[in-house]
Coordinates of C-alpha atoms and ligand atoms in Angstrom, one line a residue:
M1 CA 89.8 -17.5 -132.5
Q2 CA 92.4 -20.0 -133.6
S3 CA 91.4 -19.6 -137.2
R4 CA 91.7 -15.8 -137.0
L5 CA 95.2 -16.1 -135.5
L6 CA 96.5 -18.5 -138.1
P7 CA 96.9 -16.0 -140.9
L8 CA 98.7 -13.6 -138.5
L9 CA 101.0 -16.4 -137.4
L10 CA 101.7 -17.3 -140.9
L11 CA 102.4 -13.7 -141.8
A12 CA 104.8 -13.4 -138.8
A13 CA 106.5 -16.6 -139.8
T14 CA 107.0 -15.4 -143.4
A15 CA 107.9 -11.8 -142.5
F16 CA 111.5 -12.6 -141.7
T17 CA 112.5 -15.5 -143.9
P18 CA 116.0 -15.2 -145.3
A19 CA 114.4 -14.8 -148.8
T20 CA 112.4 -11.7 -147.6
L21 CA 115.3 -10.1 -145.9
S22 CA 117.6 -10.5 -148.9
A23 CA 114.9 -9.2 -151.2
Q24 CA 114.7 -6.1 -148.9
A25 CA 118.5 -5.8 -148.9
N26 CA 118.5 -6.0 -152.7
S27 CA 115.7 -3.6 -153.3
A28 CA 116.6 -0.3 -155.0
P29 CA 117.3 2.8 -152.9
H30 CA 114.1 4.2 -151.6
L31 CA 112.6 6.5 -148.9
E32 CA 111.0 4.8 -145.9
K33 CA 109.0 6.2 -143.0
R34 CA 110.9 4.8 -140.0
G35 CA 109.4 5.8 -136.7
Q36 CA 109.4 9.6 -136.5
A37 CA 111.7 10.2 -139.6
T38 CA 111.6 9.5 -143.3
Q39 CA 115.0 8.0 -144.2
L40 CA 116.8 6.9 -147.3
V41 CA 117.2 3.2 -147.3
V42 CA 120.0 1.6 -149.3
D43 CA 120.5 -2.2 -149.3
G44 CA 118.1 -2.6 -146.4
Q45 CA 120.0 0.0 -144.2
P46 CA 119.2 3.7 -143.5
F47 CA 121.8 5.9 -145.2
L48 CA 122.9 9.5 -144.3
M49 CA 124.4 11.3 -147.3
L50 CA 127.4 13.3 -146.2
A51 CA 127.7 14.7 -149.7
G52 CA 129.0 17.5 -151.9
E53 CA 128.0 18.8 -155.4
L54 CA 130.5 19.0 -158.1
N55 CA 131.1 22.2 -160.1
N56 CA 128.8 22.1 -163.2
S57 CA 131.3 20.9 -165.8
S58 CA 133.6 18.6 -163.8
S59 CA 131.8 15.4 -164.4
S60 CA 131.7 15.9 -168.2
S61 CA 135.3 14.5 -168.3
L62 CA 136.4 11.2 -166.8
S63 CA 140.1 12.2 -166.8
F64 CA 139.3 15.5 -165.1
M65 CA 137.4 13.6 -162.4
Q66 CA 139.9 10.8 -161.9
P67 CA 142.1 12.6 -159.3
I68 CA 139.1 14.3 -157.6
W69 CA 137.3 11.2 -156.3
P70 CA 140.1 10.1 -153.8
R71 CA 140.3 13.7 -152.5
L72 CA 136.5 13.7 -151.8
A73 CA 136.7 10.3 -150.2
A74 CA 139.5 11.5 -147.9
D75 CA 137.4 14.4 -146.9
H76 CA 134.8 11.9 -145.5
L77 CA 132.2 12.4 -148.3
N78 CA 130.2 9.2 -148.9
T79 CA 128.1 10.7 -151.8
V80 CA 128.9 12.9 -154.7
I81 CA 126.2 14.9 -156.5
T82 CA 127.2 14.6 -160.1
P83 CA 125.8 16.4 -163.2
L84 CA 124.8 14.5 -166.3
T85 CA 123.7 16.5 -169.2
W86 CA 121.1 16.0 -172.0
E87 CA 123.5 17.4 -174.6
L88 CA 126.1 14.7 -173.9
I89 CA 123.7 11.9 -173.5
E90 CA 121.6 12.4 -176.7
P91 CA 123.8 14.4 -179.0
T92 CA 121.6 13.5 -182.0
E93 CA 118.0 12.7 -181.6
G94 CA 117.3 9.1 -180.6
N95 CA 121.0 8.2 -180.3
Y96 CA 122.1 7.8 -176.7
D97 CA 125.6 7.7 -175.3
F98 CA 126.0 6.3 -171.8
A99 CA 129.8 5.8 -171.8
L100 CA 130.2 8.8 -169.4
V101 CA 127.6 7.3 -167.0
D102 CA 129.4 4.0 -167.0
G103 CA 132.8 5.7 -166.4
L104 CA 131.5 7.8 -163.5
L105 CA 129.9 4.7 -161.9
A106 CA 133.2 2.8 -162.2
Q107 CA 135.2 5.8 -160.7
A108 CA 132.7 6.2 -157.8
R109 CA 132.8 2.5 -157.0
A110 CA 136.6 2.4 -157.1
N111 CA 136.6 5.1 -154.4
H112 CA 133.7 3.7 -152.3
E113 CA 131.5 6.6 -153.2
K114 CA 127.8 6.8 -153.9
I115 CA 126.3 9.1 -156.5
V116 CA 123.2 11.3 -156.8
F117 CA 122.9 12.2 -160.5
L118 CA 121.6 15.6 -161.7
W119 CA 119.6 15.4 -164.9
L120 CA 120.5 18.8 -166.5
A121 CA 118.1 18.8 -169.4
S122 CA 115.4 21.4 -170.4
W123 CA 116.4 23.8 -167.7
K124 CA 119.3 24.8 -165.4
N125 CA 119.1 28.0 -163.3
G126 CA 116.0 28.9 -165.2
K127 CA 117.8 28.9 -168.5
S128 CA 118.0 26.3 -171.3
S129 CA 121.7 25.9 -172.0
Y130 CA 121.9 22.1 -171.5
P131 CA 119.5 20.7 -174.2
P132 CA 121.2 19.2 -177.3
L133 CA 121.7 21.5 -180.3
W134 CA 118.9 19.7 -182.2
V135 CA 116.5 21.0 -179.5
K136 CA 118.0 24.5 -179.1
Q137 CA 117.9 25.1 -182.9
D138 CA 114.3 24.0 -183.4
T139 CA 112.3 26.9 -182.1
K140 CA 109.2 25.8 -184.0
R141 CA 109.0 22.3 -182.4
F142 CA 110.4 23.6 -179.1
P143 CA 109.0 27.1 -178.4
R144 CA 110.6 29.6 -176.1
V145 CA 109.2 31.6 -173.2
E146 CA 108.0 35.1 -174.2
R147 CA 108.1 38.2 -172.0
A148 CA 105.1 40.6 -171.7
D149 CA 106.7 42.9 -174.3
G150 CA 106.8 40.0 -176.9
T151 CA 110.6 39.3 -176.7
K152 CA 111.6 35.7 -176.7
V153 CA 114.1 34.5 -174.1
D154 CA 116.4 31.5 -174.2
I155 CA 114.2 29.6 -171.9
L156 CA 112.3 26.6 -173.3
S157 CA 108.5 26.9 -172.7
P158 CA 107.1 24.3 -170.2
A159 CA 103.9 24.6 -172.1
S160 CA 105.4 22.5 -174.9
D161 CA 104.2 18.8 -175.0
A162 CA 106.9 18.1 -177.7
L163 CA 109.7 19.3 -175.3
R164 CA 108.2 17.3 -172.4
D165 CA 108.1 14.1 -174.4
A166 CA 111.6 14.6 -175.8
D167 CA 113.0 15.3 -172.4
A168 CA 111.1 12.4 -170.8
R169 CA 112.2 9.9 -173.5
A170 CA 115.8 10.7 -172.9
Y171 CA 115.4 10.6 -169.1
A172 CA 113.6 7.2 -169.3
A173 CA 116.4 5.8 -171.5
L174 CA 119.0 7.1 -168.9
M175 CA 117.1 5.5 -166.0
A176 CA 116.7 2.2 -167.9
H177 CA 120.5 2.2 -168.5
I178 CA 121.2 3.0 -164.8
R179 CA 119.0 0.2 -163.7
T180 CA 120.9 -2.3 -165.7
A181 CA 124.3 -0.8 -165.0
D182 CA 123.7 -0.3 -161.3
T183 CA 122.0 -3.5 -160.2
P184 CA 122.9 -4.9 -157.7
Q185 CA 125.6 -2.3 -156.7
H186 CA 123.2 0.6 -156.0
T187 CA 125.9 3.2 -156.4
V188 CA 123.2 5.7 -157.6
L189 CA 121.0 6.7 -154.6
M190 CA 118.7 9.4 -156.1
M191 CA 118.1 11.6 -159.1
Q192 CA 117.6 15.3 -159.4
V193 CA 115.3 16.2 -162.2
E194 CA 116.3 19.5 -164.0
N195 CA 117.9 22.2 -161.9
E196 CA 116.4 25.4 -160.4
V197 CA 113.6 25.8 -162.9
G198 CA 111.4 28.9 -163.4
V199 CA 111.1 31.9 -165.7
L200 CA 113.7 34.6 -165.3
G201 CA 113.2 38.2 -166.5
D202 CA 109.4 38.2 -166.1
T203 CA 106.8 36.9 -163.7
R204 CA 105.4 34.4 -166.2
D205 CA 105.5 33.1 -169.8
H206 CA 103.4 35.5 -172.0
S207 CA 103.5 33.4 -175.2
A208 CA 100.1 33.0 -176.9
A209 CA 99.7 29.4 -175.6
A210 CA 100.6 30.5 -172.1
N211 CA 98.2 33.5 -172.2
K212 CA 95.4 31.2 -173.4
A213 CA 96.0 28.8 -170.5
F214 CA 96.3 31.6 -168.0
N215 CA 92.8 32.9 -169.0
S216 CA 91.2 29.4 -169.1
P217 CA 89.7 27.6 -166.1
V218 CA 92.2 26.5 -163.4
P219 CA 92.4 22.6 -163.8
S220 CA 90.0 20.9 -161.4
E221 CA 92.9 18.7 -159.9
L222 CA 94.3 21.9 -158.5
T223 CA 91.1 23.4 -157.1
A224 CA 90.1 19.9 -155.6
Y225 CA 93.6 19.8 -153.9
L226 CA 93.1 23.3 -152.4
K227 CA 89.7 22.2 -151.0
A228 CA 90.9 18.8 -149.7
H229 CA 94.1 20.3 -148.1
K230 CA 92.6 23.5 -146.8
S231 CA 93.6 22.7 -143.2
D232 CA 97.3 22.2 -144.0
L233 CA 98.0 24.4 -147.0
E234 CA 101.1 26.6 -146.8
H235 CA 99.9 29.8 -145.2
E236 CA 100.8 32.3 -148.0
L237 CA 99.0 30.2 -150.6
L238 CA 96.0 29.7 -148.2
T239 CA 95.8 33.5 -147.6
L240 CA 95.9 34.3 -151.3
W241 CA 93.2 31.8 -152.1
V242 CA 90.9 32.7 -149.2
S243 CA 91.3 36.4 -149.7
H244 CA 90.0 36.0 -153.3
G245 CA 86.9 34.3 -152.2
E246 CA 88.1 30.6 -151.9
K247 CA 86.7 29.9 -155.3
T248 CA 86.8 26.3 -156.7
S249 CA 86.3 27.4 -160.3
G250 CA 87.5 30.2 -162.5
T251 CA 90.5 31.4 -164.4
W252 CA 93.9 31.9 -162.6
P253 CA 93.4 35.6 -162.0
E254 CA 89.8 34.9 -160.9
I255 CA 90.9 32.4 -158.3
F256 CA 94.1 33.9 -157.1
G257 CA 93.8 37.6 -158.1
E258 CA 96.0 39.7 -160.5
S259 CA 99.5 39.8 -159.1
P260 CA 103.0 38.5 -159.6
R261 CA 102.1 35.8 -157.0
T262 CA 99.4 34.4 -159.3
D263 CA 101.9 34.4 -162.2
E264 CA 104.2 32.4 -160.0
I265 CA 101.5 29.9 -159.1
F266 CA 100.6 29.5 -162.8
M267 CA 104.2 28.9 -163.7
A268 CA 104.6 26.5 -160.7
W269 CA 101.7 24.4 -162.1
N270 CA 103.2 24.4 -165.6
Y271 CA 106.7 23.4 -164.6
A272 CA 105.3 20.8 -162.1
R273 CA 103.0 19.2 -164.6
F274 CA 105.9 18.9 -167.1
I275 CA 108.5 17.6 -164.5
H276 CA 106.1 15.1 -162.9
V277 CA 105.6 13.5 -166.4
V278 CA 109.4 13.4 -167.0
T279 CA 109.9 11.9 -163.5
A280 CA 107.2 9.3 -163.8
K281 CA 108.7 8.1 -167.1
G282 CA 112.1 7.8 -165.5
K283 CA 110.6 6.0 -162.5
A284 CA 108.8 3.6 -164.8
A285 CA 112.2 2.6 -166.0
Y286 CA 113.9 2.6 -162.6
D287 CA 112.2 3.6 -159.4
I288 CA 114.6 5.4 -157.1
P289 CA 113.9 8.6 -155.1
M290 CA 113.7 11.7 -157.4
Y291 CA 113.7 15.4 -156.3
V292 CA 113.7 18.9 -157.6
N293 CA 115.8 21.8 -156.2
T294 CA 115.0 25.5 -155.7
W295 CA 116.7 28.8 -156.3
L296 CA 115.2 30.5 -153.3
G297 CA 113.4 33.8 -153.6
G298 CA 113.8 35.5 -150.2
G299 CA 112.0 38.5 -148.6
E300 CA 110.1 40.8 -150.9
S301 CA 111.9 39.7 -154.1
Q302 CA 109.5 39.4 -157.0
P303 CA 109.2 36.2 -159.1
G304 CA 111.3 36.7 -162.2
N305 CA 114.2 38.1 -160.2
Y306 CA 114.4 34.5 -159.1
P307 CA 113.1 31.7 -161.3
S308 CA 109.3 32.1 -161.2
G309 CA 107.5 28.7 -160.8
G310 CA 110.3 26.8 -159.0
P311 CA 109.2 25.0 -155.8
Q312 CA 109.4 27.9 -153.3
P313 CA 107.8 26.9 -150.0
R314 CA 104.8 29.0 -150.9
V315 CA 104.1 26.9 -154.0
I316 CA 105.1 23.4 -152.9
D317 CA 101.4 22.6 -152.6
I318 CA 100.9 23.6 -156.2
W319 CA 103.6 21.2 -157.2
K320 CA 102.1 18.4 -155.1
A321 CA 98.6 19.1 -156.6
A322 CA 100.2 18.7 -160.1
G323 CA 101.4 15.1 -159.5
S324 CA 102.9 12.6 -157.1
A325 CA 106.0 11.3 -159.0
L326 CA 108.5 13.6 -157.2
D327 CA 109.6 12.5 -153.7
I328 CA 111.3 15.6 -152.4
Y329 CA 111.2 19.4 -152.9
S330 CA 114.7 20.8 -151.9
P331 CA 116.1 24.2 -151.1
D332 CA 119.5 25.3 -152.6
L333 CA 120.3 27.0 -149.3
Y334 CA 122.9 29.8 -149.5
D335 CA 120.8 32.3 -147.5
A336 CA 122.1 33.3 -144.0
A337 CA 118.7 32.5 -142.5
F338 CA 119.6 28.8 -142.6
A339 CA 117.4 27.5 -139.8
S340 CA 114.2 29.2 -141.0
W341 CA 114.5 27.8 -144.6
C342 CA 115.1 24.3 -143.1
Q343 CA 111.9 24.7 -141.1
R344 CA 109.9 25.6 -144.2
Y345 CA 111.2 22.7 -146.3
H346 CA 111.0 20.1 -143.6
R347 CA 107.3 19.2 -143.6
P348 CA 105.5 16.0 -142.6
D349 CA 105.1 15.3 -146.3
N350 CA 108.6 16.4 -147.3
P351 CA 111.9 15.2 -145.8
L352 CA 114.8 17.7 -145.8
F353 CA 117.5 17.2 -148.4
M354 CA 119.9 20.0 -149.3
P355 CA 121.6 19.4 -152.7
E356 CA 123.3 22.8 -152.6
T357 CA 124.5 24.9 -149.7
N358 CA 127.6 26.7 -148.4
G359 CA 130.6 24.6 -147.4
G360 CA 133.5 26.1 -145.4
A361 CA 133.0 27.1 -141.8
N362 CA 129.3 27.7 -142.3
G363 CA 128.6 24.3 -143.8
A364 CA 130.7 22.7 -141.1
A365 CA 128.2 24.0 -138.5
N366 CA 125.0 23.9 -140.5
V367 CA 125.2 20.2 -141.2
Y368 CA 124.8 19.4 -137.5
Y369 CA 121.6 21.5 -137.4
A370 CA 120.1 20.0 -140.6
V371 CA 120.8 16.4 -139.6
G372 CA 120.2 16.8 -135.9
E373 CA 117.1 19.0 -135.9
H374 CA 115.5 18.2 -139.2
A375 CA 116.4 14.6 -139.8
A376 CA 118.0 15.7 -143.1
I377 CA 118.6 12.7 -145.3
G378 CA 121.6 14.5 -146.9
F379 CA 123.7 17.7 -146.9
S380 CA 125.7 18.8 -149.9
P381 CA 127.8 22.0 -150.2
F382 CA 128.2 23.2 -153.8
A383 CA 131.5 23.3 -155.7
I384 CA 132.9 20.6 -153.5
D385 CA 135.8 19.9 -156.0
W386 CA 136.8 23.5 -156.3
P387 CA 139.9 23.3 -154.0
Y388 CA 141.1 20.2 -155.9
Q389 CA 141.1 21.9 -159.3
P390 CA 144.6 23.1 -160.4
G391 CA 145.3 26.7 -159.4
N392 CA 142.2 27.3 -157.3
P393 CA 142.5 28.8 -153.8
P394 CA 142.0 26.3 -151.1
D395 CA 138.3 27.0 -150.4
V396 CA 135.9 29.0 -152.5
W397 CA 133.7 29.5 -149.5
S398 CA 136.5 30.7 -147.1
E399 CA 135.6 33.4 -144.7
P400 CA 137.1 36.8 -145.7
A401 CA 140.6 37.3 -144.4
A402 CA 139.6 39.8 -141.8
A403 CA 137.3 37.3 -140.1
S404 CA 140.1 34.8 -139.6
K405 CA 142.1 36.7 -136.9
S406 CA 141.0 34.1 -134.4
R407 CA 143.6 31.9 -132.7
V408 CA 141.3 29.0 -133.3
P409 CA 141.1 27.8 -136.9
P410 CA 137.6 28.0 -138.4
P411 CA 135.6 24.7 -138.5
Q412 CA 136.1 22.6 -141.5
L413 CA 133.5 20.6 -143.4
A414 CA 135.8 17.6 -143.7
T415 CA 136.2 17.6 -139.9
S416 CA 132.4 17.7 -139.4
Y417 CA 131.9 14.9 -141.9
G418 CA 134.6 12.9 -140.2
V419 CA 132.8 13.3 -136.8
L420 CA 129.3 12.7 -138.2
A421 CA 130.5 9.6 -140.1
Q422 CA 131.6 8.0 -136.8
I423 CA 128.2 8.5 -135.1
T424 CA 125.9 8.1 -138.1
P425 CA 124.3 4.8 -136.8
Q426 CA 123.4 6.6 -133.5
I427 CA 122.0 9.6 -135.4
L428 CA 119.9 7.5 -137.7
D429 CA 118.5 5.5 -134.8
A430 CA 117.8 8.6 -132.7
Q431 CA 116.0 10.3 -135.7
T432 CA 113.5 7.4 -135.8
R433 CA 112.9 7.9 -132.0
G434 CA 112.7 11.7 -132.2
Q435 CA 115.5 11.8 -129.7
V436 CA 118.1 14.0 -131.4
H437 CA 118.5 17.8 -131.6
G438 CA 120.8 20.0 -133.6
F439 CA 121.6 23.7 -132.9
L440 CA 123.4 26.7 -134.1
L441 CA 124.4 29.2 -131.4
D442 CA 125.8 32.8 -131.6
K443 CA 125.6 36.0 -129.7
N444 CA 122.1 36.7 -130.9
H445 CA 120.9 33.2 -130.2
P446 CA 123.1 32.1 -127.3
S447 CA 120.9 29.3 -125.9
Q448 CA 118.1 26.9 -126.6
D449 CA 116.1 24.2 -124.6
F450 CA 115.2 20.8 -125.9
T451 CA 113.2 17.9 -124.5
L452 CA 115.3 14.7 -124.6
G453 CA 113.9 11.6 -122.8
N454 CA 113.0 12.5 -119.3
Y455 CA 115.0 15.7 -119.2
I456 CA 115.0 19.2 -120.5
A457 CA 118.5 19.9 -122.0
H458 CA 119.5 23.5 -121.7
V459 CA 122.1 24.1 -124.5
S460 CA 124.1 27.4 -124.5
L461 CA 127.3 28.9 -125.8
D462 CA 130.3 27.4 -123.9
E463 CA 131.7 29.5 -121.1
I464 CA 134.1 28.8 -118.2
F465 CA 134.9 31.2 -115.3
G466 CA 133.0 33.9 -117.3
F467 CA 135.4 33.4 -120.3
H468 CA 133.8 32.9 -123.7
G469 CA 135.3 31.2 -126.6
E470 CA 135.9 32.8 -130.0
G471 CA 133.2 32.1 -132.5
N472 CA 129.9 30.3 -132.5
G473 CA 128.7 27.1 -131.1
F474 CA 127.2 24.2 -133.0
G475 CA 126.4 20.6 -132.6
L476 CA 123.9 17.9 -131.9
I477 CA 122.9 15.9 -128.8
L478 CA 121.0 12.6 -128.7
S479 CA 119.8 10.2 -126.0
T480 CA 121.2 6.7 -126.0
G481 CA 119.5 5.5 -122.8
P482 CA 117.3 6.8 -119.9
N483 CA 120.2 8.8 -118.4
E484 CA 122.8 8.5 -121.2
F485 CA 123.6 10.9 -124.0
L486 CA 125.9 11.2 -126.9
G487 CA 126.9 14.6 -128.4
A488 CA 129.2 16.1 -131.0
G489 CA 130.2 19.6 -132.0
Q490 CA 132.1 22.5 -130.6
G491 CA 131.6 25.6 -128.4
F492 CA 128.5 24.7 -126.4
R493 CA 127.6 23.3 -123.0
V494 CA 124.6 21.5 -121.7
S495 CA 122.8 21.4 -118.3
F496 CA 119.8 19.3 -117.5
S497 CA 116.6 19.5 -115.5
P498 CA 113.9 17.0 -115.0
I499 CA 111.0 17.2 -117.4
T500 CA 108.6 16.9 -114.4
P501 CA 108.9 19.9 -112.1
G502 CA 109.5 19.1 -108.4
K503 CA 111.7 16.0 -109.2
G504 CA 114.8 17.6 -107.8
Q505 CA 118.0 18.6 -109.7
V506 CA 120.1 16.9 -112.3
G507 CA 123.9 16.5 -112.0
V508 CA 126.4 15.6 -114.7
A509 CA 127.7 12.2 -113.5
T510 CA 130.3 11.4 -116.2
V511 CA 131.7 12.9 -119.3
D512 CA 134.0 11.0 -121.6
E513 CA 135.5 12.2 -124.8
G514 CA 136.4 9.7 -127.5
S515 CA 135.9 8.4 -131.0
F516 CA 134.3 5.5 -132.8
D517 CA 136.5 3.2 -134.8
N518 CA 134.2 1.1 -137.0
G519 CA 131.4 1.4 -134.4
K520 CA 133.7 0.6 -131.4
W521 CA 134.0 3.3 -128.8
I522 CA 137.6 4.3 -128.1
P523 CA 137.5 6.4 -124.9
G524 CA 139.8 9.4 -124.5
R525 CA 140.0 11.7 -121.4
R526 CA 137.4 11.5 -118.5
L527 CA 136.4 15.2 -118.4
N528 CA 135.8 16.5 -114.9
G529 CA 136.7 19.6 -112.9
D530 CA 137.0 22.7 -115.1
E531 CA 136.2 20.5 -118.1
N532 CA 132.7 20.0 -116.8
D533 CA 132.5 23.1 -114.7
Q534 CA 132.7 21.1 -111.5
G535 CA 129.8 18.7 -112.5
L536 CA 127.4 21.5 -113.6
F537 CA 127.8 21.2 -117.4
W538 CA 128.5 18.8 -120.2
R539 CA 131.0 21.0 -122.0
F540 CA 132.2 20.9 -125.6
D541 CA 135.0 23.5 -125.7
W542 CA 135.5 25.9 -128.6
L543 CA 138.9 24.6 -129.6
S544 CA 137.9 21.8 -131.9
E545 CA 135.0 19.5 -132.9
H546 CA 134.7 16.4 -130.8
I547 CA 132.5 13.5 -129.7
E548 CA 131.5 13.1 -126.0
K549 CA 129.3 10.7 -124.0
A550 CA 127.6 11.9 -120.8
T551 CA 125.6 10.3 -118.1
V552 CA 123.4 12.2 -115.6
Y553 CA 121.9 11.6 -112.1
Q554 CA 119.1 13.1 -110.1
F555 CA 119.2 14.4 -106.6
Q556 CA 116.9 16.3 -104.2
Ligands
LIG601 C1 123.0 27.2 -158.3 C2 123.0 26.2 -159.4 O1 122.0 25.2 -159.2 C3 124.4 25.6 -159.5 O2 124.4 24.7 -160.6 C4 125.4 26.6 -159.7 O3 125.1 27.3 -160.9 C5 125.3 27.6 -158.5 N1 124.0 28.1 -158.4 C6 126.4 28.6 -158.6 O4 126.5 29.3 -157.5

């Protein structure tokens, strides 16, 4: 017995030595399953990216960026999603220029910002405008996608090993440089590989090489994956496969049928194979989380109207079957159906990260939902530097003038980030315990129930004496103890009932508004009377975003 315990004791004794702890703190940024959530861990601590993505060309010039960094920091961003382009990094073949990378790292650090770099290389928005000229001009070595009618389009073909190897070489050189330039600082948290890939203008590549592959047997790695994952395949993919006889060998049309959906699956496999190789080469040089993003094709839209082959929810399994180098499949979520896309991308094997989305009032509300309800590791409105460019109107994403007749100013992303930054430690802790919920409320969806600890929390649009606020409600609530809660947001109220029926009623004991200053709670007003509807509700009025603590009690 003793001899069996000894190795365990030794393990326990060595598990927390200072050397091990500092090794963990020094390890590169990585994803870690922590309790019920997968989180980004930076220098040994979980990290929530309150981020924004720059306009495409801003980071090509250090002097252009210089005045922008402090503005972003003042708006409570902790991370900036920053393009890096193949054309500027390898202007002539084999000659790399990393001066811009070093300059951006220095600027970010001077402003206490983290970076997620975008590798804009073979493809951006389906097209191929970012490869260097020596790639663009060489159509023999680097062939283009062909439409069914034989016309060539300005999209590099993913069926090209020469392109894959050239892209991967440059990406690996970049990652080797970042590893050297960014250890031990860890300014760079993650990498996006390419941008919104897929064929536009047709459902698939019809070049001779692509046609040959399309009419050849589907690779056995893919059919084996379908078989092994049948019980948890995405339902559209499963339906397509099963409705064509659930075959485990045959050509693409034989296994999936003749349709635009099959073309999309075929392109997904081709892009995924290519990008997994590029990603793996980059990771071999420096292993930090790497992801791809998606131009979403909603509703009945046909592949080719949106990039065919990108990681739409219906083909994420195809991407996963093609390799394991990529860590995250991300939506660029501009669609109004925000919650349902979050639900499709947040899977047990895929944490939610949103590299592009709307800012403005929508973003200010949506970030609560993504972080609170889907343990998003980061949220990042696009064109974040737009208002700081000379001559631009204040907010590219502003609501149309007619919608702003309200007496209450629309919510601001910077305010939401300021609030969420204060309670980030509590959010990250509650994510691991599965004890946080986020919500978006409006006239069509005015209430929602959640289980939180021993209670059911009934969340609804705020109302007092039958008087409703102007606008929508949004926020998150989390438990901090058996009868204690923390919440943030605007325009909602919460009542509680016991999770076990027959256990009496639940009253709101105390509500305190306040803020956190470097983790220390600074209480404001004690909210009672009308402000908690005479003890019935934990209220967040519709006038502004705020943070509140509440305690509850039970009575018969
Ligand atoms: C999505 C792309 O990924 C971005 O780079 C940018 O082009 C936006 N669309 C523009 O809305």
